[in-house]
Coordinates of C-alpha atoms and ligand atoms in Angstrom, one line a residue:
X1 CA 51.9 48.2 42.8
X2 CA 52.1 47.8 46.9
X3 CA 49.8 45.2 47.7
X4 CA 49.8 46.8 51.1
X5 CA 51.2 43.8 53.4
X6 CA 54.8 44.4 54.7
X7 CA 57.8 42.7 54.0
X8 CA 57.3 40.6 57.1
X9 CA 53.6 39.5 56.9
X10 CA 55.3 37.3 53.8
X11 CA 56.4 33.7 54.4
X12 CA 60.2 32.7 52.4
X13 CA 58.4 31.6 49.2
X14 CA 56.1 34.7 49.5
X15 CA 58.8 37.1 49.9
X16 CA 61.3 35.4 47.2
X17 CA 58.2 35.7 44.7
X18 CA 57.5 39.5 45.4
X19 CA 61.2 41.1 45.4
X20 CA 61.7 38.8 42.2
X21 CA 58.6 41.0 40.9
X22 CA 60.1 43.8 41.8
X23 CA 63.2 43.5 40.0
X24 CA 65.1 41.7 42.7
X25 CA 66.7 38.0 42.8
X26 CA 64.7 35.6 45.4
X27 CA 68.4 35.5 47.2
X28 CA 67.6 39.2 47.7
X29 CA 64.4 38.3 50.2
X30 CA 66.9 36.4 52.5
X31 CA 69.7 39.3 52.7
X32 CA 66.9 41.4 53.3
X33 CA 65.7 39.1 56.7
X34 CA 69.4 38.4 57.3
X35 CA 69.7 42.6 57.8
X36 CA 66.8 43.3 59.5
X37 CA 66.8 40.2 62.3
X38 CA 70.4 39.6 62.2
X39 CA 71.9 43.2 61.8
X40 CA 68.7 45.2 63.3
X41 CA 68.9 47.1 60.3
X42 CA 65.5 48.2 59.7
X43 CA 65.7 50.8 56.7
X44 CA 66.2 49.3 53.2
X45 CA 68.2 52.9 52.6
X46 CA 70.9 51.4 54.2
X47 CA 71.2 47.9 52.8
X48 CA 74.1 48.3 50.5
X49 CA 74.1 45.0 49.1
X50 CA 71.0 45.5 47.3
X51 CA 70.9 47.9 44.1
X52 CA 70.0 51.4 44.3
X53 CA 67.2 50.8 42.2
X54 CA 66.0 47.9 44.2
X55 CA 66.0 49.8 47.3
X56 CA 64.0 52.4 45.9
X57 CA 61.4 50.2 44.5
X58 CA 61.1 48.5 48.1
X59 CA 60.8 51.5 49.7
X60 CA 58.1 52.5 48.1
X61 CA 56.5 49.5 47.5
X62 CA 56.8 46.6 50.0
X63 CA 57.2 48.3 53.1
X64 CA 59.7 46.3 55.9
X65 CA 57.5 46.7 58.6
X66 CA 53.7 47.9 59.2
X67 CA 54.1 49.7 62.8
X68 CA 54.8 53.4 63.0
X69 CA 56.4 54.2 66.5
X70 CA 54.3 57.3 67.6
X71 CA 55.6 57.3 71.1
X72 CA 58.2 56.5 73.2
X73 CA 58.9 57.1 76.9
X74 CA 61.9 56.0 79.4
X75 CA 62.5 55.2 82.9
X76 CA 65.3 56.5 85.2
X77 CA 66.2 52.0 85.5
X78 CA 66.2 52.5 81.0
X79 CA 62.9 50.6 80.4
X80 CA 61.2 51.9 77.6
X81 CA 58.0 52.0 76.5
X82 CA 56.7 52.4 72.7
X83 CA 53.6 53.1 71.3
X84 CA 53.1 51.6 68.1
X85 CA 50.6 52.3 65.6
X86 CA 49.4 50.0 62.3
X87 CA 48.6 51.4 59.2
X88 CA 44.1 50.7 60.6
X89 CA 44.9 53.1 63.1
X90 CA 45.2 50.3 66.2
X91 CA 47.9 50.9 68.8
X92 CA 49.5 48.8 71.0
X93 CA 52.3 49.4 73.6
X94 CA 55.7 47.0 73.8
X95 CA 58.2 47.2 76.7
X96 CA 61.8 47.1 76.4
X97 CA 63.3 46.5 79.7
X98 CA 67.2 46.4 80.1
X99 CA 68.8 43.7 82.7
X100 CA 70.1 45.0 85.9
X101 CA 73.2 43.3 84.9
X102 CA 75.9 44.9 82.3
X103 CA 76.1 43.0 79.0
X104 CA 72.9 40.2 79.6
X105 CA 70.8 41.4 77.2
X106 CA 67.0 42.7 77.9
X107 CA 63.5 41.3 78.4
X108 CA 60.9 42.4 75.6
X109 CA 57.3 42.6 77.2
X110 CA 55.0 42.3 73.6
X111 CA 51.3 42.8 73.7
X112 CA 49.0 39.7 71.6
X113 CA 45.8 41.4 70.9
X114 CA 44.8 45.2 70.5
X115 CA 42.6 45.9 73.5
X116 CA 41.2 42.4 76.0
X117 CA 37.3 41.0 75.9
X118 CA 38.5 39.3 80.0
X119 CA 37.6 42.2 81.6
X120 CA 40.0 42.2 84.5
X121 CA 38.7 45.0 86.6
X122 CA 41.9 46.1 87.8
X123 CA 43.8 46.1 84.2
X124 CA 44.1 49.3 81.9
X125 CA 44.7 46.9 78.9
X126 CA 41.2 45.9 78.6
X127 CA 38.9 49.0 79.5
X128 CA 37.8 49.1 76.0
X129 CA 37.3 45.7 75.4
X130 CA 38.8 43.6 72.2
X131 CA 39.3 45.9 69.4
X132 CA 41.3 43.0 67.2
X133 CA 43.9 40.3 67.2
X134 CA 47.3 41.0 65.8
X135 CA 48.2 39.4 62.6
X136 CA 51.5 37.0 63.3
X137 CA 53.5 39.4 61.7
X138 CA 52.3 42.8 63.9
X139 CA 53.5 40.6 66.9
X140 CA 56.8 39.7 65.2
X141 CA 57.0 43.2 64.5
X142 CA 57.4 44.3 68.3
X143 CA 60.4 41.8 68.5
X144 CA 62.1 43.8 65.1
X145 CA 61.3 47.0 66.8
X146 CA 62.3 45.9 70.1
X147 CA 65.3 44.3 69.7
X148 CA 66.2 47.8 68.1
X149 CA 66.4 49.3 71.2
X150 CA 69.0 46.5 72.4
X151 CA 70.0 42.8 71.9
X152 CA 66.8 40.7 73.9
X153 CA 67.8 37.9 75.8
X154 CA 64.4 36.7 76.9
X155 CA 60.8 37.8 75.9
X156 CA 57.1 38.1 78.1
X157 CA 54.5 37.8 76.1
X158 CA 52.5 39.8 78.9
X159 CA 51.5 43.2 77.4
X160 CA 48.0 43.9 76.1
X161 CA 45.9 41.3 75.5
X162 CA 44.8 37.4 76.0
X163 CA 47.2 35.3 74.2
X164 CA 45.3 32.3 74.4
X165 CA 42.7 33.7 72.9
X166 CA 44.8 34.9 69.9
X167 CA 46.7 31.6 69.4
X168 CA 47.8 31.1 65.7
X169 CA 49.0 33.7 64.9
X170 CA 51.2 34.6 68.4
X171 CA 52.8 30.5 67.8
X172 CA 53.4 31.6 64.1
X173 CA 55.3 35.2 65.3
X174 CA 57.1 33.1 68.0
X175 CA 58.1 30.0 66.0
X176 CA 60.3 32.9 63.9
X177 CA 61.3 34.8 67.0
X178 CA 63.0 31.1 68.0
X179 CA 64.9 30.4 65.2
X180 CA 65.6 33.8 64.0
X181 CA 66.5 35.9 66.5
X182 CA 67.4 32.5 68.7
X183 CA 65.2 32.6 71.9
X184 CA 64.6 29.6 73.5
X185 CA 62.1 28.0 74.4
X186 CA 62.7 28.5 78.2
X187 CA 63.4 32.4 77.5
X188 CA 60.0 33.3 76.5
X189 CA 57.4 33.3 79.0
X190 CA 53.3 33.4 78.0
X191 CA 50.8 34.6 80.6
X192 CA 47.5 34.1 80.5
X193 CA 44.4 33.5 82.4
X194 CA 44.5 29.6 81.9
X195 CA 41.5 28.6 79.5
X196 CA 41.4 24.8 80.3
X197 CA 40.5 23.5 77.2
X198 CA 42.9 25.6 75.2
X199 CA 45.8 25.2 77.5
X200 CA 45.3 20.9 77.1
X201 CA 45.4 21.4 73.4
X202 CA 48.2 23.6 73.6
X203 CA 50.2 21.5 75.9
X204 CA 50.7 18.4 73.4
X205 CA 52.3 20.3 70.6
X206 CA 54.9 21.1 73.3
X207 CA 55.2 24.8 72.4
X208 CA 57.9 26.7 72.6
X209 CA 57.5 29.1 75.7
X210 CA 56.8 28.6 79.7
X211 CA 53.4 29.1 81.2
X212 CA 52.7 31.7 83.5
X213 CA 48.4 31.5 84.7
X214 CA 47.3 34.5 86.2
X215 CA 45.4 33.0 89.3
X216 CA 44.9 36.2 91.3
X217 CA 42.2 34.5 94.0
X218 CA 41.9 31.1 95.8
X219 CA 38.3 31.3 95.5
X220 CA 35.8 30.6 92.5
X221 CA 33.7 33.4 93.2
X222 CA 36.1 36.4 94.0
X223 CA 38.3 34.8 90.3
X224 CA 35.1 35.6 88.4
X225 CA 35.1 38.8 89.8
X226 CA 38.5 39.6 89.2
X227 CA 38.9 37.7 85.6
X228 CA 35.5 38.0 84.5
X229 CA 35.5 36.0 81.2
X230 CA 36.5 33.1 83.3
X231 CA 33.3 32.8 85.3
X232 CA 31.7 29.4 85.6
X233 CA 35.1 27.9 84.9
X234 CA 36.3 26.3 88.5
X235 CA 40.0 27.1 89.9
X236 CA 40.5 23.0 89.9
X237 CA 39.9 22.6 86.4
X238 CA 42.8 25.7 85.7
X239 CA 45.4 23.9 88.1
X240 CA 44.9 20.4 86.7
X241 CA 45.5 22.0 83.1
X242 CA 48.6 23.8 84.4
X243 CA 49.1 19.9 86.3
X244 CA 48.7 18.3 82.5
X245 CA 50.8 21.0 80.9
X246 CA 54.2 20.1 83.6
X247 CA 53.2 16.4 83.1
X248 CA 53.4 17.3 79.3
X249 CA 56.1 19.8 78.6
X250 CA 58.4 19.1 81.8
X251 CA 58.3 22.4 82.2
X252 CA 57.2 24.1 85.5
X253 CA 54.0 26.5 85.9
X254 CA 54.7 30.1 87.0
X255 CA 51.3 31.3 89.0
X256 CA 50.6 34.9 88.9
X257 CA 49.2 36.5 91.7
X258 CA 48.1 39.9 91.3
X259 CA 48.3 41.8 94.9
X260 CA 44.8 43.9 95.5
X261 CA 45.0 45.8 98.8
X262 CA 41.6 44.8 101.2
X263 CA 40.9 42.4 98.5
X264 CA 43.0 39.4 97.9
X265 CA 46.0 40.0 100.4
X266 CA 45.5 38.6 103.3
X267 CA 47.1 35.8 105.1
X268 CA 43.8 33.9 105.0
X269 CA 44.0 34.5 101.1
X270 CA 47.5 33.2 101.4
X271 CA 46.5 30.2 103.2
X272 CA 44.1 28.9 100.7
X273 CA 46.0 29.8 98.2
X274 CA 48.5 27.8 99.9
X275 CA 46.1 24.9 100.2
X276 CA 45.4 24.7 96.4
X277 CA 48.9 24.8 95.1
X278 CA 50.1 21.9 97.9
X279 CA 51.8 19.4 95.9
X280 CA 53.0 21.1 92.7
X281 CA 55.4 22.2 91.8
X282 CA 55.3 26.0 90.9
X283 CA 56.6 28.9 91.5
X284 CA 54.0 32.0 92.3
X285 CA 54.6 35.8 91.6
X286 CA 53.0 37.9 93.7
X287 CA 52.7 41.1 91.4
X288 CA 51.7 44.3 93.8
X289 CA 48.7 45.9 92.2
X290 CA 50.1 48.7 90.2
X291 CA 47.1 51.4 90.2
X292 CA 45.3 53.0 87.2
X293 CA 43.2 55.7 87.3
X294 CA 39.7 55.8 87.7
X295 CA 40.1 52.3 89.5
X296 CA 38.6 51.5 92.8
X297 CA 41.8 49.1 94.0
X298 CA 44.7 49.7 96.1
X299 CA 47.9 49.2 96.3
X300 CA 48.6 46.3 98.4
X301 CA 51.2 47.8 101.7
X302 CA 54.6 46.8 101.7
X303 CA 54.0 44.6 105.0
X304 CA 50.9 42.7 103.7
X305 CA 53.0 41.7 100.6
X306 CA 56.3 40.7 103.0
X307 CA 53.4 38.5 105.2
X308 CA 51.4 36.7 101.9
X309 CA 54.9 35.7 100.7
X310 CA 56.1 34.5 103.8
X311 CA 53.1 32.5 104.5
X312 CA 53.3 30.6 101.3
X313 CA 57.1 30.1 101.7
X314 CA 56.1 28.1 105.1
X315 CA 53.4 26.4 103.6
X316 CA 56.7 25.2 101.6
X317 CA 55.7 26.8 98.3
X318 CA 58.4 29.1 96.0
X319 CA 56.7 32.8 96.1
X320 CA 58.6 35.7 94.5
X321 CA 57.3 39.1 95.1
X322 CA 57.6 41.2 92.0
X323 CA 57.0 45.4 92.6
X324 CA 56.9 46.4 88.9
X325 CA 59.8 47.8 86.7
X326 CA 58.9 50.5 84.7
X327 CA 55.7 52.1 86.4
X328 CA 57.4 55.9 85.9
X329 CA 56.2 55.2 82.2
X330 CA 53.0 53.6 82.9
X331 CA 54.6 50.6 81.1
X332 CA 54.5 48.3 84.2
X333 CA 51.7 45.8 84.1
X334 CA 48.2 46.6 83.7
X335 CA 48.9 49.5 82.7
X336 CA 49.5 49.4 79.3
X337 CA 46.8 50.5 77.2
X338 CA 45.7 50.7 73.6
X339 CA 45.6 54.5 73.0
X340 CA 48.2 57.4 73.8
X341 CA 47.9 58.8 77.0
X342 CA 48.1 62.6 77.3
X343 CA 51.5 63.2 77.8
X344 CA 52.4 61.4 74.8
X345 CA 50.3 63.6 72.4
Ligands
LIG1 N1 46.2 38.6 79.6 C1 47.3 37.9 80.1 C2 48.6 38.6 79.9 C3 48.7 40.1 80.0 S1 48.5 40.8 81.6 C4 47.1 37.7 81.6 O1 46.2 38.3 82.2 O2 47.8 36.9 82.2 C5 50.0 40.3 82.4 C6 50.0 40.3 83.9 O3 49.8 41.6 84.4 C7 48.8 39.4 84.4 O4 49.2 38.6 85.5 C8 47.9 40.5 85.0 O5 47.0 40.0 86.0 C9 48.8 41.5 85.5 N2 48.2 42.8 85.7 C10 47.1 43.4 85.0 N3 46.8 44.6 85.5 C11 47.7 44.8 86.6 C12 47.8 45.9 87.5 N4 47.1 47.0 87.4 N5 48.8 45.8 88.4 C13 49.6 44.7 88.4 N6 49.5 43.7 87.6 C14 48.5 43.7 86.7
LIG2 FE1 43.2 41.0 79.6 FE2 45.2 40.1 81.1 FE3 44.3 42.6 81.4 FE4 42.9 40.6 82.2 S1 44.9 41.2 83.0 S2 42.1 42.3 81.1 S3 43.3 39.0 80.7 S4 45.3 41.7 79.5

């Protein structure tokens, strides 16, 4: 009988245990991985070492993978976008995006939660709040479907959802995205808006991934506004975490810096800004505000983004401005979200 979890929500011993109930040798468990991470072979149908009658009874009952791909939509630059359903009905979106250069492999963007409780005014991805976290193996699954599309050389774990706030089960999902489909530690980037306390306990089991903190404001009263679950929680106490987590890992802090037209792009901004990140060192993305609808931001102009660069850049700071890849698709950031949108009906 299916017990309804997929091949991949099964740890080794789990999966050896199952296939030998249904009719398989435990060797069979690990061909099976070996085809679907090593090969991106992703229907049993076509793994010929295993019987006929063994691939049958798999099909029907230990399914691969849970995700159906309802959706998927491209860019002229070859990003794609799919829409991925699980078996409950909840829908998140991953982001395959191609390097500019031939043969380098491409940058997966996975999502860590199905819907956000932060509240970021200006982000599609959490408009309808938290609806659940994604079980280890829902998040592996984006990397299975993903590197379908085309060999990954580097992952963002910076679609929907608050990683931090979904822990276990993303450092379970990327433990096996290191040493199965072998990317490093310095290849897979986590964002998130910086919990303190988390981000300390994090930091001393040396994870596998770099840090990317979502800053978006030199002020404590304009971030609560802007990452509302973070209220009460002061900027200083984010950057000495990010501090401790440099001091811990070795590994440098990437601040995010979301670009909000009239809101948080101007030089003064940039001068504070400036101020608080003297003396570490970090890089900062400046991402331009990419809009959604109903949304009562703007698009930061071209020049105002040139000028808050350049003044960090003379304050001696790194600063990288970052206009979005994939926004033809709606798959840029912020505006993924956890349903279809129309035109993919
Ligand atoms: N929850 C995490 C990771 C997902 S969001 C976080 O907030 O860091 C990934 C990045 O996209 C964040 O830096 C976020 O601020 C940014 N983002 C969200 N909405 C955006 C929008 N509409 N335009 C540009 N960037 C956006
Ligand atoms: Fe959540 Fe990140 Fe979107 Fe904020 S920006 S609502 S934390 S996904």
């Amino acid at each position: 009988m299916s017990t309804g979890r997929s091949f991949f929500a099964l740890d080794r011993d789990e999966a050896r245990a199952r296939i030998t109930e249904l009719g398989g040798r435990p060797f069979h468990a690990d061909v099976i991985r070996s085809e679907a991470i090593d090969r991106r072979n992703l229907d049993y149908a076509e793994m010929s070492s295993l019987s006929r009658e063994l691939r049958s009874r798999l099909a029907t009952e230990l399914p691969l993978y849970s995700a159906e791909e309802v959706a998927r939509s491209r860019t002229s630059d070859g990003t794609q976008k799919l829409l991925l359903r699980f078996p409950d009905g909840a829908a998140v979106e991953t982001v395959h995006m191609p390097s500019r250069r031939r043969g380098r492999g491409a940058t997966l963007c996975v999502s860590s939660q199905v819907g956000c409780s932060v509240g970021c005014p200006f982000c599609a991805s959490g408009k309808a709040g938290l609806v659940r976290n994604l079980t280890h193996d829902e998040i592996f699954e984006q990397f299975l479907l993903g590197q379908a599309l085309g060999p990954l050389a580097r992952s963002v774990v910076m679609g929907i959802g608050e990683p931090l706030l979904n822990y276990e089960a993303l450092r379970r999902a990327l433990e096996t995205v290191r040493s199965e489909i072998g990317i490093g530690a310095r290849k897979i980037t986590v964002s998130t808006v910086g919990f303190p306390t988390r981000l300390n306990r994090i930091a001393r089991e040396n994870p596998p991934f770099q840090l990317a903190i979502s800053l978006h404001s030199p002020d404590d009263e304009q971030r609560a506004r802007l990452v509302p679950a973070m209220a009460g929680i002061p900027i200083e106490e984010i950057l000495s975490a990010g501090d401790n987590w440099f001091a811990t890992t070795g590994r440098e802090v990437t601040y995010e810096y979301v670009l909000l037209g009239g809101e948080n792009d101007s030089e003064d901004h940039a001068e504070r800004l400036a101020r608080r990140l003297q003396n570490r060192r970090a890089t900062i993305n400046l991402i331009p505000y990419n809009p959604i609808p109903d949304d009562e931001f703007a698009r930061p102009a071209a020049d105002a983004a040139n000028r808050f660069h350049d003044t960090l850049v003379q304050k001696g700071l790194v600063a990288t401005v970052r206009w979005s890849r994939g926004a033809e698709a709606d798959a840029a950031c912020g505006q993924l979200r956890i349903q279809a949108s129309p035109q993919h009906r």
